[in-house]
Backbone as JSON, one array per atom type, in Angstrom:
{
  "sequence": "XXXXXXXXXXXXXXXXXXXXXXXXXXXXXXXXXXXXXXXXXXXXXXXXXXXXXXXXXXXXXXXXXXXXXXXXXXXXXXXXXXXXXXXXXXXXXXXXXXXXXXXXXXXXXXXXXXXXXXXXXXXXXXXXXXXXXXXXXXXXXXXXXXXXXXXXXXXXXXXXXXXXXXXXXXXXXXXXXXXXXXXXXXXXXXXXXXXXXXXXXXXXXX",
  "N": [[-18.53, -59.39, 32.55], [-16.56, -62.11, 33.21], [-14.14, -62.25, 35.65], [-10.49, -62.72, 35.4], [-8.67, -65.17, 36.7], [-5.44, -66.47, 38.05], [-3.28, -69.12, 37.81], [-2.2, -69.45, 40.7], [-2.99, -68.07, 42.29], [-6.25, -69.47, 42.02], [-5.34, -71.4, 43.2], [-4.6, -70.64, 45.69], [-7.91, -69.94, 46.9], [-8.9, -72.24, 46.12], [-7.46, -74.01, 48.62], [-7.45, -72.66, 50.92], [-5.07, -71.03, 51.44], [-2.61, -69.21, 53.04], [-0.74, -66.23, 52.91], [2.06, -66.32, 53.0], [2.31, -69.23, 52.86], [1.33, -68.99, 50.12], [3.24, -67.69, 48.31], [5.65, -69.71, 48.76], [4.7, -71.75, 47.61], [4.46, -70.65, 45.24], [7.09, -70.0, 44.55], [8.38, -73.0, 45.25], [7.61, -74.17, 42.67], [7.4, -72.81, 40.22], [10.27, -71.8, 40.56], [11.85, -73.5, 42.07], [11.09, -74.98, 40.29], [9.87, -78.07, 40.66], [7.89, -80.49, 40.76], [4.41, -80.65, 40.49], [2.77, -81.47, 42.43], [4.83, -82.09, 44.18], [5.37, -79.83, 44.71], [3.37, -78.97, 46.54], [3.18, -80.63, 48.59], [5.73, -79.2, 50.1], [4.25, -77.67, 51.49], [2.68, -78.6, 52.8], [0.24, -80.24, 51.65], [-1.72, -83.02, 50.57], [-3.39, -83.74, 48.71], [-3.95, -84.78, 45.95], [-5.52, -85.36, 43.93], [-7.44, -83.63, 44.39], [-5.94, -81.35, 43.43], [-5.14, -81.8, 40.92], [-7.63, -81.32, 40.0], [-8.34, -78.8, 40.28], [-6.39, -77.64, 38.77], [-6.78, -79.03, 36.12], [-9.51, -77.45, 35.62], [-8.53, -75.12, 35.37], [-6.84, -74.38, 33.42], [-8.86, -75.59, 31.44], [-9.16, -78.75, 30.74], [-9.61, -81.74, 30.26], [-9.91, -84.26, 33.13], [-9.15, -87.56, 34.5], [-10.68, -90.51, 35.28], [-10.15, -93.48, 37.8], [-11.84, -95.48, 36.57], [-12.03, -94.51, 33.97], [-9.42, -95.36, 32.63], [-8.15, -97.5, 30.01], [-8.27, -100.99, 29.25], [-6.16, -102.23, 28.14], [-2.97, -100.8, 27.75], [-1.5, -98.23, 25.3], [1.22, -99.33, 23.11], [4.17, -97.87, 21.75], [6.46, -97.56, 19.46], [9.5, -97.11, 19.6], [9.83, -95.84, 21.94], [11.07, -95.35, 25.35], [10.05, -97.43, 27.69], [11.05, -96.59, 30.39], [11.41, -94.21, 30.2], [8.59, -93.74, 29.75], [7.5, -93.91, 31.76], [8.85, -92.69, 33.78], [8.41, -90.22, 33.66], [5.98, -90.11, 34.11], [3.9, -90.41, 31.88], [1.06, -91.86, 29.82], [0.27, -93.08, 27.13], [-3.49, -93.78, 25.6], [-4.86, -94.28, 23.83], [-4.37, -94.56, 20.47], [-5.9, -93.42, 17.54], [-7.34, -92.86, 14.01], [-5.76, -90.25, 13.43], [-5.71, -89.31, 15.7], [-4.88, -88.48, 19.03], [-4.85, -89.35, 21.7], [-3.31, -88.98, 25.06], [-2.33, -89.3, 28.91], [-1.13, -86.96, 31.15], [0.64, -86.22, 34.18], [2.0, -84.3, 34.96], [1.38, -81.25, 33.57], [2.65, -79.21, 33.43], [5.66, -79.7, 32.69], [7.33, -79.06, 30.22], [9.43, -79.5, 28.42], [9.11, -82.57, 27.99], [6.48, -82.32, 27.27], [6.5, -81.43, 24.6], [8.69, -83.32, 23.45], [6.85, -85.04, 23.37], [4.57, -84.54, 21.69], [6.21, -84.0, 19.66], [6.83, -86.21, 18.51], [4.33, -87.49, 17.9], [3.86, -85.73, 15.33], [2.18, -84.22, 13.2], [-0.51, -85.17, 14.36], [-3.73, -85.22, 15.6], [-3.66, -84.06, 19.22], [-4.49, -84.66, 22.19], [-4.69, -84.08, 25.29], [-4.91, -85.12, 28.62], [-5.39, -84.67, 32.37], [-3.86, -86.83, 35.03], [-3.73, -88.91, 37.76], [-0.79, -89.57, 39.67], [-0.27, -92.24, 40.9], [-2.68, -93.55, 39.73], [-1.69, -93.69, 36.97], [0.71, -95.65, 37.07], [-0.66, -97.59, 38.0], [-1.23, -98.52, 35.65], [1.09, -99.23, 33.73], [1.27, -101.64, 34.66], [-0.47, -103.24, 33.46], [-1.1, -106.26, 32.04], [-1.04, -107.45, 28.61], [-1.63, -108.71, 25.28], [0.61, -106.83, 23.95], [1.32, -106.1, 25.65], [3.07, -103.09, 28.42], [4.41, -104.72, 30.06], [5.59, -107.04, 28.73], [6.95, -105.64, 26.57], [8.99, -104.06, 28.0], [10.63, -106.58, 28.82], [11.73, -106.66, 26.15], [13.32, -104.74, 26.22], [14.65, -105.27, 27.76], [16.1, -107.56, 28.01], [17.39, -107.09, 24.96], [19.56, -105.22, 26.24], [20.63, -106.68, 27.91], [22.1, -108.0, 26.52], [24.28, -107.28, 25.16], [26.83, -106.83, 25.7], [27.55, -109.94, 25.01], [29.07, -110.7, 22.98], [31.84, -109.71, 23.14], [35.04, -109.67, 23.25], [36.68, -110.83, 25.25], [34.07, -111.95, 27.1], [33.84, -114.36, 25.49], [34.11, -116.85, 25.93], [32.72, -117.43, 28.2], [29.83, -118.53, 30.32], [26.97, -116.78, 30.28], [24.63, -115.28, 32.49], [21.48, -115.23, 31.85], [18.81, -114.63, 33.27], [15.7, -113.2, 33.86], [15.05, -112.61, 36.32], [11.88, -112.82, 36.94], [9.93, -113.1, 39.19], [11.17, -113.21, 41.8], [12.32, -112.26, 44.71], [11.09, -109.12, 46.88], [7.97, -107.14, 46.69], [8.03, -104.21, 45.73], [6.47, -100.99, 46.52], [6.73, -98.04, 46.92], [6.23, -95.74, 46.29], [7.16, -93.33, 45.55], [8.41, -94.34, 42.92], [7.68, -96.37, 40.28], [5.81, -99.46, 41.47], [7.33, -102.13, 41.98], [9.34, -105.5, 41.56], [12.05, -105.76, 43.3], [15.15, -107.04, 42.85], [17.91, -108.06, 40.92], [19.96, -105.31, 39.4], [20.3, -104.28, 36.05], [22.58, -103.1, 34.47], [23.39, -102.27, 32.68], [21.23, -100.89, 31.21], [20.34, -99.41, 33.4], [18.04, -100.73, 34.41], [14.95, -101.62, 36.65], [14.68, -105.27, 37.09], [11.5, -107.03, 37.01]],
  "CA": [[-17.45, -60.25, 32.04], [-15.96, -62.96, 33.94], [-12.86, -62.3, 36.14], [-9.48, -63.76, 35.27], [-8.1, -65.31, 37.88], [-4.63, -67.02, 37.79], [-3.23, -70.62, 38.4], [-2.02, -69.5, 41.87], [-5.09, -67.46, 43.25], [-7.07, -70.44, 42.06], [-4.76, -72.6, 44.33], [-5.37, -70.42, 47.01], [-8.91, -69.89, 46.88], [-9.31, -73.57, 46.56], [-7.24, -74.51, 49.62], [-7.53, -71.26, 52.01], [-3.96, -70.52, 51.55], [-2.47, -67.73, 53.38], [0.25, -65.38, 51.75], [3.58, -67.11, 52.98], [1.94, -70.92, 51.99], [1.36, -68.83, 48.0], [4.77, -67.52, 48.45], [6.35, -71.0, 49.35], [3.98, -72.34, 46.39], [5.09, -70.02, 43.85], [9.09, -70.62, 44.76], [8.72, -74.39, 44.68], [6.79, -74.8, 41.71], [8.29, -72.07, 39.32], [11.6, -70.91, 40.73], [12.54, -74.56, 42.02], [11.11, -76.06, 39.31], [9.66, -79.2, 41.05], [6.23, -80.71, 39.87], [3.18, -80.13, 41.12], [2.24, -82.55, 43.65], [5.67, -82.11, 44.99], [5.52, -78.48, 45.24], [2.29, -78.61, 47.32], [3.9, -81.38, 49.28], [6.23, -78.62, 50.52], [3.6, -76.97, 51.9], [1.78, -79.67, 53.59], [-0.73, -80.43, 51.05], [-1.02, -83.66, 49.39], [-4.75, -84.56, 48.43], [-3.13, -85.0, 44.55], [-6.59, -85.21, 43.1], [-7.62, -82.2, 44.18], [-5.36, -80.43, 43.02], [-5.19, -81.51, 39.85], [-9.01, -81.05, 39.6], [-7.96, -77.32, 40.11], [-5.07, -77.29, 37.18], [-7.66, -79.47, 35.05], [-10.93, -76.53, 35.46], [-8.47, -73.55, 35.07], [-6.58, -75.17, 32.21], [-9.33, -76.63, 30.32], [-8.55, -79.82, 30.49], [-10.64, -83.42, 31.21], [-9.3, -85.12, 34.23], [-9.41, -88.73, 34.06], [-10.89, -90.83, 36.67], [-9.69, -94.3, 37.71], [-12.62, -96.34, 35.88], [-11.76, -94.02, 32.59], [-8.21, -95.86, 31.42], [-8.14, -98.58, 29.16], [-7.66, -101.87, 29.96], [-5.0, -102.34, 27.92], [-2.03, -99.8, 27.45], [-1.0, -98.34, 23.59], [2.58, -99.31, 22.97], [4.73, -96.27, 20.88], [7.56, -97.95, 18.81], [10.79, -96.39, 19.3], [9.56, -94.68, 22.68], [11.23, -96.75, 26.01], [8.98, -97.62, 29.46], [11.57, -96.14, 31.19], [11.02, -92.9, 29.81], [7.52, -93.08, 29.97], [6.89, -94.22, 33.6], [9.95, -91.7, 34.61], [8.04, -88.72, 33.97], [4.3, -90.24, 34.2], [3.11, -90.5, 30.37], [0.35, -92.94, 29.56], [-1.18, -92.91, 25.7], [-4.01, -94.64, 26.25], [-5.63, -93.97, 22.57], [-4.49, -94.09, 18.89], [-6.85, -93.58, 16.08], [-7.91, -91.85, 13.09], [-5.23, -89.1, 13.7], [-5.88, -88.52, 16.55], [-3.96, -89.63, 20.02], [-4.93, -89.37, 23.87], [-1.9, -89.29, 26.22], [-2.63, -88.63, 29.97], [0.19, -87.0, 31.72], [0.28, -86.16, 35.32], [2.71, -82.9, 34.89], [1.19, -80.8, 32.47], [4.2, -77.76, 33.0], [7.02, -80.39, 32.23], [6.99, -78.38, 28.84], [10.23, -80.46, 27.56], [8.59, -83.57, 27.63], [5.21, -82.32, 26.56], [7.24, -81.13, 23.31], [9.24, -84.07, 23.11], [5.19, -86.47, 22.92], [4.15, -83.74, 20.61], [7.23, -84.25, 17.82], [6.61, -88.08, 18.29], [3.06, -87.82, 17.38], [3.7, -85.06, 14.69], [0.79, -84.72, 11.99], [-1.59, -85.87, 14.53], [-4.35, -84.18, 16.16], [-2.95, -84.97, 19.95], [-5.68, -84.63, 23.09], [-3.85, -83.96, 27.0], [-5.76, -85.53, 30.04], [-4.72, -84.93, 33.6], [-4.57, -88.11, 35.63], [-3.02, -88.87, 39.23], [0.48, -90.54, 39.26], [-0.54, -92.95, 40.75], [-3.55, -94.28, 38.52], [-1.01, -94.11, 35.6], [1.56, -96.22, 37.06], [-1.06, -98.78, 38.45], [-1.72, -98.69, 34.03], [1.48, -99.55, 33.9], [1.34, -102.65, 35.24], [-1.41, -104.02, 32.88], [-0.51, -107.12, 30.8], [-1.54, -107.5, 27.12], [-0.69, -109.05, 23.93], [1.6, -106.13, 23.64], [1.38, -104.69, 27.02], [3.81, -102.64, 28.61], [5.5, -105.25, 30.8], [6.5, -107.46, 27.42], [7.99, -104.48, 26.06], [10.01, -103.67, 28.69], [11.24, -107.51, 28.53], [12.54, -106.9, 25.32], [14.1, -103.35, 26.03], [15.82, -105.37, 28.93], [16.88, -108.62, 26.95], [18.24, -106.26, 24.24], [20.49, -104.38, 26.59], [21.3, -107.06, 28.9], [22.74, -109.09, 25.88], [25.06, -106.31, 24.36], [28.04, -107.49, 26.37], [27.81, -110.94, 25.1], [29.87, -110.79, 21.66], [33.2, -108.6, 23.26], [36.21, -110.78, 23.62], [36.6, -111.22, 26.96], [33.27, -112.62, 27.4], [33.32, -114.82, 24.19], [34.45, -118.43, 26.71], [32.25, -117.73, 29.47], [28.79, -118.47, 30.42], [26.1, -115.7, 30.89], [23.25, -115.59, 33.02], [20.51, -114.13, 31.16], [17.57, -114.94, 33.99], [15.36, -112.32, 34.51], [14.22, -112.54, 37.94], [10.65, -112.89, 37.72], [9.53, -113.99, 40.68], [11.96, -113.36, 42.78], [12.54, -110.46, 45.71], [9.84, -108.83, 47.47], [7.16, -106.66, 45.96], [8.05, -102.56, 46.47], [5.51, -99.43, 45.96], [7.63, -96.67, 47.98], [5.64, -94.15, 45.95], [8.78, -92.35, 44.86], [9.24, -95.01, 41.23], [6.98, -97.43, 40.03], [5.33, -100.66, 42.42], [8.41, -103.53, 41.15], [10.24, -106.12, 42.42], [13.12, -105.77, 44.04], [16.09, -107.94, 42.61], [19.01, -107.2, 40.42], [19.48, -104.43, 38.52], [20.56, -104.03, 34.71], [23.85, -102.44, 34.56], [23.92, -101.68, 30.95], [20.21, -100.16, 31.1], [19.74, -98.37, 34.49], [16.37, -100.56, 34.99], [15.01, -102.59, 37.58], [13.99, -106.34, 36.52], [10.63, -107.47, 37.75]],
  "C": [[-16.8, -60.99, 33.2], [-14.46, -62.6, 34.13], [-11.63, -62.78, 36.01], [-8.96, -64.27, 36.61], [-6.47, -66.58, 37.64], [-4.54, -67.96, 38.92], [-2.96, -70.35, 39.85], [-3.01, -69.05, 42.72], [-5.87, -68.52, 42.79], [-6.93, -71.28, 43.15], [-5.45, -71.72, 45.63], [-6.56, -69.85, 47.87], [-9.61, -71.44, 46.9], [-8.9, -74.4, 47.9], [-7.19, -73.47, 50.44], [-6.19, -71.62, 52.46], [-3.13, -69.14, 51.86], [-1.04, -67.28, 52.86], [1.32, -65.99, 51.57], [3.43, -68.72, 52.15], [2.07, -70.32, 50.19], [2.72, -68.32, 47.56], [5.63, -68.73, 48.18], [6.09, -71.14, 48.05], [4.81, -71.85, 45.3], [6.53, -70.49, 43.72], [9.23, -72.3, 44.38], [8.42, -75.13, 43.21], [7.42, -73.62, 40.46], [9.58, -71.77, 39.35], [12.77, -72.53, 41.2], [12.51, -75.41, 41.04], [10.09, -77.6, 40.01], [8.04, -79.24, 40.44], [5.46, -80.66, 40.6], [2.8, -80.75, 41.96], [3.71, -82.3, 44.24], [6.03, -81.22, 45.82], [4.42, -78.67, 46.7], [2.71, -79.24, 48.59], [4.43, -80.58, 50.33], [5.69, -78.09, 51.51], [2.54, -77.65, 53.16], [0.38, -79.84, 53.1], [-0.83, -81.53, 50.29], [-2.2, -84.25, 49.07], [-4.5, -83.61, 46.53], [-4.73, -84.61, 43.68], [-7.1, -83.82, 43.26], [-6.92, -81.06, 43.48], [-5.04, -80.16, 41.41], [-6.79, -81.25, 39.27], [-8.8, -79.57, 39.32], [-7.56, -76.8, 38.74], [-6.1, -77.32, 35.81], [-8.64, -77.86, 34.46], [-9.9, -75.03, 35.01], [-7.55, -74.02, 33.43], [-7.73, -75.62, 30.57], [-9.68, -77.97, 29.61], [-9.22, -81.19, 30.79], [-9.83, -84.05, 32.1], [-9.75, -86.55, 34.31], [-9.48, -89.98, 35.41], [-10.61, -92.32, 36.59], [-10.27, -95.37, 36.28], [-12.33, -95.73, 34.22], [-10.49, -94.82, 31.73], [-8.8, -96.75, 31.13], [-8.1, -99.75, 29.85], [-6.67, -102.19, 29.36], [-4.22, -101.23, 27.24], [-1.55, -99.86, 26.07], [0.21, -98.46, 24.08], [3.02, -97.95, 21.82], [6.5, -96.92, 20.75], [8.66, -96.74, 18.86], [10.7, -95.36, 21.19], [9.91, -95.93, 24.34], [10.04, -96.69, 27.46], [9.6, -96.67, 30.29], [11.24, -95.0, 31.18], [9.44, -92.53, 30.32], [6.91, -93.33, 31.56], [7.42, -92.92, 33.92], [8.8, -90.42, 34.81], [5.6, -88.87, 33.75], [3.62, -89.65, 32.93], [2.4, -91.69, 30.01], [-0.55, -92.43, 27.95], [-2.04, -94.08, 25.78], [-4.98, -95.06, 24.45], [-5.29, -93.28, 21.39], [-5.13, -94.59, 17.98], [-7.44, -92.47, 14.94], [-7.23, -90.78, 12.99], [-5.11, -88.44, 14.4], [-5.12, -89.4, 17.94], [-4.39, -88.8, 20.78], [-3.83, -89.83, 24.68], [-2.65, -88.27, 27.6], [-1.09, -88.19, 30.48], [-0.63, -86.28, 33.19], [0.78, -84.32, 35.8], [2.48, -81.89, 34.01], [2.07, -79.8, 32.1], [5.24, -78.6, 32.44], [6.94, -80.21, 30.56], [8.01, -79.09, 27.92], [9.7, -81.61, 27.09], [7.31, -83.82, 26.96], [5.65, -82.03, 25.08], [7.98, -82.13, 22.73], [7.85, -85.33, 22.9], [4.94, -85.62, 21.78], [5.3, -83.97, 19.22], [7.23, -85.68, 17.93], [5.14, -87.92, 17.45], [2.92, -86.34, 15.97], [2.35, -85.16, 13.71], [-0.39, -84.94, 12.64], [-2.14, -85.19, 15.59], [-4.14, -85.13, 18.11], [-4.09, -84.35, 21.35], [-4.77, -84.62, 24.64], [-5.35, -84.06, 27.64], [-4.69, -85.51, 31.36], [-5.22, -86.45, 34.45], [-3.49, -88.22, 37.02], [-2.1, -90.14, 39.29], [0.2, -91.85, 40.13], [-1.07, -94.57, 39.8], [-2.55, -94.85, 37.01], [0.14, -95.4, 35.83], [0.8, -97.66, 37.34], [-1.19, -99.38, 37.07], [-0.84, -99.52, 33.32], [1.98, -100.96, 33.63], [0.54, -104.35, 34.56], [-0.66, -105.17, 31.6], [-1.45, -107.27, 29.63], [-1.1, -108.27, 26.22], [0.42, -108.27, 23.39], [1.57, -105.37, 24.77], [3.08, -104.23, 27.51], [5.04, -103.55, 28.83], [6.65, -106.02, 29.59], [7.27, -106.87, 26.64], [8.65, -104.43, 26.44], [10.97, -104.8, 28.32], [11.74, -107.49, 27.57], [13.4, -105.84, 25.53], [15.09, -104.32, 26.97], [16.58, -106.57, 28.35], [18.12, -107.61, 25.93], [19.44, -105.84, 24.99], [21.26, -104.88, 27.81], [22.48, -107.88, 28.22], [23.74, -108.26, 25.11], [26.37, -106.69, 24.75], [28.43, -109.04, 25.82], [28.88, -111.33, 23.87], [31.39, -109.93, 22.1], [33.62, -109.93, 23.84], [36.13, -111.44, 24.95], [35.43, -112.37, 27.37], [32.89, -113.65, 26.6], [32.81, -116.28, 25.0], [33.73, -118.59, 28.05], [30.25, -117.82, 29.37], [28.2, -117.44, 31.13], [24.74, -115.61, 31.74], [21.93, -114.61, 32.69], [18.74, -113.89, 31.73], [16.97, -113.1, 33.83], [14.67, -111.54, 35.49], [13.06, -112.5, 38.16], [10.4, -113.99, 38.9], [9.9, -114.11, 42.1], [12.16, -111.87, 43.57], [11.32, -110.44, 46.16], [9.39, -107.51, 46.5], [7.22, -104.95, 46.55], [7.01, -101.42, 45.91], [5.76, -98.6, 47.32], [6.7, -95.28, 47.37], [6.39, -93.06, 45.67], [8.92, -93.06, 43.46], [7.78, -96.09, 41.17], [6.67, -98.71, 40.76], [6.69, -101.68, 40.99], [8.97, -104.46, 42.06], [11.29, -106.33, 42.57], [14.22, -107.19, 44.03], [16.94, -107.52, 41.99], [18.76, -106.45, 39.63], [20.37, -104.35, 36.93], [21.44, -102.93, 34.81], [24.04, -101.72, 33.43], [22.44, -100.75, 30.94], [19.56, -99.34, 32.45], [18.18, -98.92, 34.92], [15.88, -101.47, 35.91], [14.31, -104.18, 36.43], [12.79, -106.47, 37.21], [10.04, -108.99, 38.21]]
}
């Protein structure tokens, strides 16, 4: 009979991790809480793919390689960008009852519960994919792609101010900076550009 072996002895059988590094591991990643590429981080580990190749094989799970997404991103009525960039959620595939969402965090058990009562009724498929790849997904324009979405989440919530007294006699500037600023991928938030920010919605313009 085949051996069990758990998510952390996998880790450190895959990277020849010695006791204090699975120590460290364990603390940052269960006891701090932090996500998985960040934990390892800690440790001085950051070859991301690997690691989720690991999670993927002891998990179960298909790992999803650049050439695998879509070319164009599903939209999810009622569900905002912000949200889904924040915590690296890409559905890449609804049909027949069935839905494909890659996420990058597979422990972030709130948010995997909070895609799961969105897609209730429906038979729902988890792929690991590298935060990256998902954010470059992101980025993809469509007849309904992400970015046009966002443009309306940010219209909507830039124009909420415009009917209160005060502002009834004045002119508003409702630009929304494409084009303008320089082009950021810090690798901490999503590749955007850098111009003003949306006061009423917490989001950057691009």
């Amino acid at each position: 009979m085949e051996e069990h072996v758990c998510l952390l002895d996998a880790f450190q059988l895959e990277f020849g991790l010695d006791e204090e590094q699975k120590r460290l591991l364990q603390h940052f990643f269960f006891v701090e809480r932090l996500p998985l590429a960040d934990a390892f981080e800690e440790i001085a580990i950051t070859d991301e793919g690997r690691i989720l190749r690991v999670m993927a094989k002891h998990l179960g799970l298909p790992m999803l390689d650049r050439e695998d997404y879509p070319d164009k991103p599903v939209l999810l009525e009622g569900v905002s960008m912000f949200f889904l960039r924040k915590h690296a959620i890409l559905p890449i595939q609804v049909e027949s009852g069935r839905v494909r969402v890659v996420v990058n965090d597979v422990m972030n058990l709130p948010v995997l519960n909070a895609v799961s009562n969105y897609f209730e009724g429906m038979e729902l498929g988890l792929y690991l994919g590298q935060r990256e790849e998902i954010r470059t997904s992101f980025l993809k324009f469509g007849p309904s792609g992400f970015l046009e979405q966002e443009d309306g989440e940010n219209w909507d919530q830039a124009t909420v101010g415009a009917g209160v007294a005060p502002l009834a006699d004045r002119d508003l500037n409702y630009s929304m900076g494409l084009g303008v600023g320089e082009f950021v991928d810090d690798g901490q938030s999503p590749p955007r550009i850098e111009t003003v920010i949306n006061d009423t919605g917490q989001l950057w313009f691009y």
